[in-house]
Each structure stands twice: as C-alpha cells, then as structure tokens.
C-alpha cells in the first residue's frame, strides 16, 4: 500500500487515532502499516491514541510502547 497519503495526514494532524479493529482472529490487531503510522506519529511528537488495546501478536510490545492512550473501544470518549 502507498503510505504517502497517510504520512501527509499524520503530518497535518494534532493527534493520530489508531483504528486497530479485530482482524485475522486477533482483537486489537496492529498490522505492519498501522505500526509504521503509529511510529511516524511518535517520531513527530504526536500522540497515537489506540481504539483498542493491542492484542496478542508479534508486535504487541512495540505497539504498546507507542500508545499514548487507549479508548478501549469507546470512540465516543473522544472530545474536541
């Protein structure tokens, strides 16, 4: 996938919402592209707020280290 549009969006954002839904049998799935996007946000000093806690997977610890906050599935808890 082309990450350029996502990278540009991250640059223009104040925060990044990591939409890590259930996928591939893993709750809170974080795939390679999502991990790259969260790392890019971190490198720019922008908070990466995860929708779900990263589930058990190879990059779980890395994803947890990049997570500024977690909504625990409650997107309504976001405020402006």
PDB file of C-alpha atoms in Angstrom:
ATOM      1  CA  UNK A   1       0.000   0.000   0.000  1.00  0.00           C
ATOM      2  CA  UNK A   2       1.027   3.573  -0.616  1.00  0.00           C
ATOM      3  CA  UNK A   3       1.697   5.178   2.771  1.00  0.00           C
ATOM      4  CA  UNK A   4       2.298   8.679   1.358  1.00  0.00           C
ATOM      5  CA  UNK A   5      -1.316   9.892   1.851  1.00  0.00           C
ATOM      6  CA  UNK A   6      -1.317   8.575   5.423  1.00  0.00           C
ATOM      7  CA  UNK A   7       2.044  10.153   6.213  1.00  0.00           C
ATOM      8  CA  UNK A   8       0.807  13.509   4.913  1.00  0.00           C
ATOM      9  CA  UNK A   9      -2.324  13.206   7.042  1.00  0.00           C
ATOM     10  CA  UNK A  10      -0.253  12.417  10.113  1.00  0.00           C
ATOM     11  CA  UNK A  11       1.954  15.458   9.479  1.00  0.00           C
ATOM     12  CA  UNK A  12      -1.130  17.725   9.353  1.00  0.00           C
ATOM     13  CA  UNK A  13      -2.789  16.193  12.428  1.00  0.00           C
ATOM     14  CA  UNK A  14      -2.598  17.110  16.080  1.00  0.00           C
ATOM     15  CA  UNK A  15      -3.262  13.518  17.173  1.00  0.00           C
ATOM     16  CA  UNK A  16      -3.464  10.148  15.426  1.00  0.00           C
ATOM     17  CA  UNK A  17      -6.333   7.730  16.043  1.00  0.00           C
ATOM     18  CA  UNK A  18      -5.079   4.193  15.515  1.00  0.00           C
ATOM     19  CA  UNK A  19      -8.157   2.225  14.399  1.00  0.00           C
ATOM     20  CA  UNK A  20      -6.976  -1.247  15.372  1.00  0.00           C
ATOM     21  CA  UNK A  21     -10.093  -3.346  14.967  1.00  0.00           C
ATOM     22  CA  UNK A  22     -10.460  -7.114  15.381  1.00  0.00           C
ATOM     23  CA  UNK A  23      -8.816  -8.762  12.371  1.00  0.00           C
ATOM     24  CA  UNK A  24      -7.247 -12.101  11.497  1.00  0.00           C
ATOM     25  CA  UNK A  25      -8.613 -13.596  14.716  1.00  0.00           C
ATOM     26  CA  UNK A  26      -6.799 -11.002  16.844  1.00  0.00           C
ATOM     27  CA  UNK A  27      -8.596  -8.425  18.958  1.00  0.00           C
ATOM     28  CA  UNK A  28      -6.819  -5.065  18.683  1.00  0.00           C
ATOM     29  CA  UNK A  29      -4.895  -6.155  15.585  1.00  0.00           C
ATOM     30  CA  UNK A  30      -1.940  -3.948  14.629  1.00  0.00           C
ATOM     31  CA  UNK A  31      -0.591  -4.724  11.171  1.00  0.00           C
ATOM     32  CA  UNK A  32       2.687  -3.540   9.666  1.00  0.00           C
ATOM     33  CA  UNK A  33       1.260  -0.354   8.119  1.00  0.00           C
ATOM     34  CA  UNK A  34      -0.552   0.629  11.308  1.00  0.00           C
ATOM     35  CA  UNK A  35       2.644   0.092  13.279  1.00  0.00           C
ATOM     36  CA  UNK A  36       4.570   2.302  10.825  1.00  0.00           C
ATOM     37  CA  UNK A  37       1.923   5.033  11.064  1.00  0.00           C
ATOM     38  CA  UNK A  38       1.978   4.955  14.883  1.00  0.00           C
ATOM     39  CA  UNK A  39       5.792   5.085  14.870  1.00  0.00           C
ATOM     40  CA  UNK A  40       5.746   8.030  12.466  1.00  0.00           C
ATOM     41  CA  UNK A  41       3.320   9.887  14.743  1.00  0.00           C
ATOM     42  CA  UNK A  42       5.575   9.182  17.712  1.00  0.00           C
ATOM     43  CA  UNK A  43       8.628  10.415  15.791  1.00  0.00           C
ATOM     44  CA  UNK A  44       6.775  13.679  15.069  1.00  0.00           C
ATOM     45  CA  UNK A  45       5.823  14.064  18.723  1.00  0.00           C
ATOM     46  CA  UNK A  46       2.115  13.477  18.065  1.00  0.00           C
ATOM     47  CA  UNK A  47       0.044  11.291  20.386  1.00  0.00           C
ATOM     48  CA  UNK A  48      -1.105   7.956  18.959  1.00  0.00           C
ATOM     49  CA  UNK A  49      -4.438   7.094  20.542  1.00  0.00           C
ATOM     50  CA  UNK A  50      -5.412   3.473  20.009  1.00  0.00           C
ATOM     51  CA  UNK A  51      -9.058   2.470  19.620  1.00  0.00           C
ATOM     52  CA  UNK A  52      -8.403  -0.930  21.247  1.00  0.00           C
ATOM     53  CA  UNK A  53      -5.564  -2.320  23.355  1.00  0.00           C
ATOM     54  CA  UNK A  54      -3.157  -4.181  21.072  1.00  0.00           C
ATOM     55  CA  UNK A  55      -3.936  -7.886  21.178  1.00  0.00           C
ATOM     56  CA  UNK A  56      -1.517 -10.773  21.481  1.00  0.00           C
ATOM     57  CA  UNK A  57       0.626 -10.631  18.337  1.00  0.00           C
ATOM     58  CA  UNK A  58       4.269 -10.352  17.323  1.00  0.00           C
ATOM     59  CA  UNK A  59       4.373  -6.537  17.617  1.00  0.00           C
ATOM     60  CA  UNK A  60       2.240  -6.200  20.760  1.00  0.00           C
ATOM     61  CA  UNK A  61       5.025  -4.749  22.941  1.00  0.00           C
ATOM     62  CA  UNK A  62       6.098  -2.290  20.256  1.00  0.00           C
ATOM     63  CA  UNK A  63       2.511  -1.128  19.734  1.00  0.00           C
ATOM     64  CA  UNK A  64       2.007  -0.735  23.489  1.00  0.00           C
ATOM     65  CA  UNK A  65       5.172   1.365  23.702  1.00  0.00           C
ATOM     66  CA  UNK A  66       3.854   3.758  21.031  1.00  0.00           C
ATOM     67  CA  UNK A  67       0.365   4.043  22.517  1.00  0.00           C
ATOM     68  CA  UNK A  68      -0.224   7.454  24.135  1.00  0.00           C
ATOM     69  CA  UNK A  69      -3.721   6.495  25.273  1.00  0.00           C
ATOM     70  CA  UNK A  70      -6.376   3.880  24.613  1.00  0.00           C
ATOM     71  CA  UNK A  71     -10.114   4.389  24.137  1.00  0.00           C
ATOM     72  CA  UNK A  72     -10.907   0.742  24.995  1.00  0.00           C
ATOM     73  CA  UNK A  73     -13.362   0.706  22.095  1.00  0.00           C
ATOM     74  CA  UNK A  74     -15.265   3.814  23.267  1.00  0.00           C
ATOM     75  CA  UNK A  75     -14.812   6.242  20.404  1.00  0.00           C
ATOM     76  CA  UNK A  76     -17.487   8.465  21.965  1.00  0.00           C
ATOM     77  CA  UNK A  77     -14.997   9.289  24.727  1.00  0.00           C
ATOM     78  CA  UNK A  78     -13.013  11.451  22.287  1.00  0.00           C
ATOM     79  CA  UNK A  79     -13.511  15.140  22.957  1.00  0.00           C
ATOM     80  CA  UNK A  80     -12.755  18.169  20.860  1.00  0.00           C
TER      81      UNK A  80
END
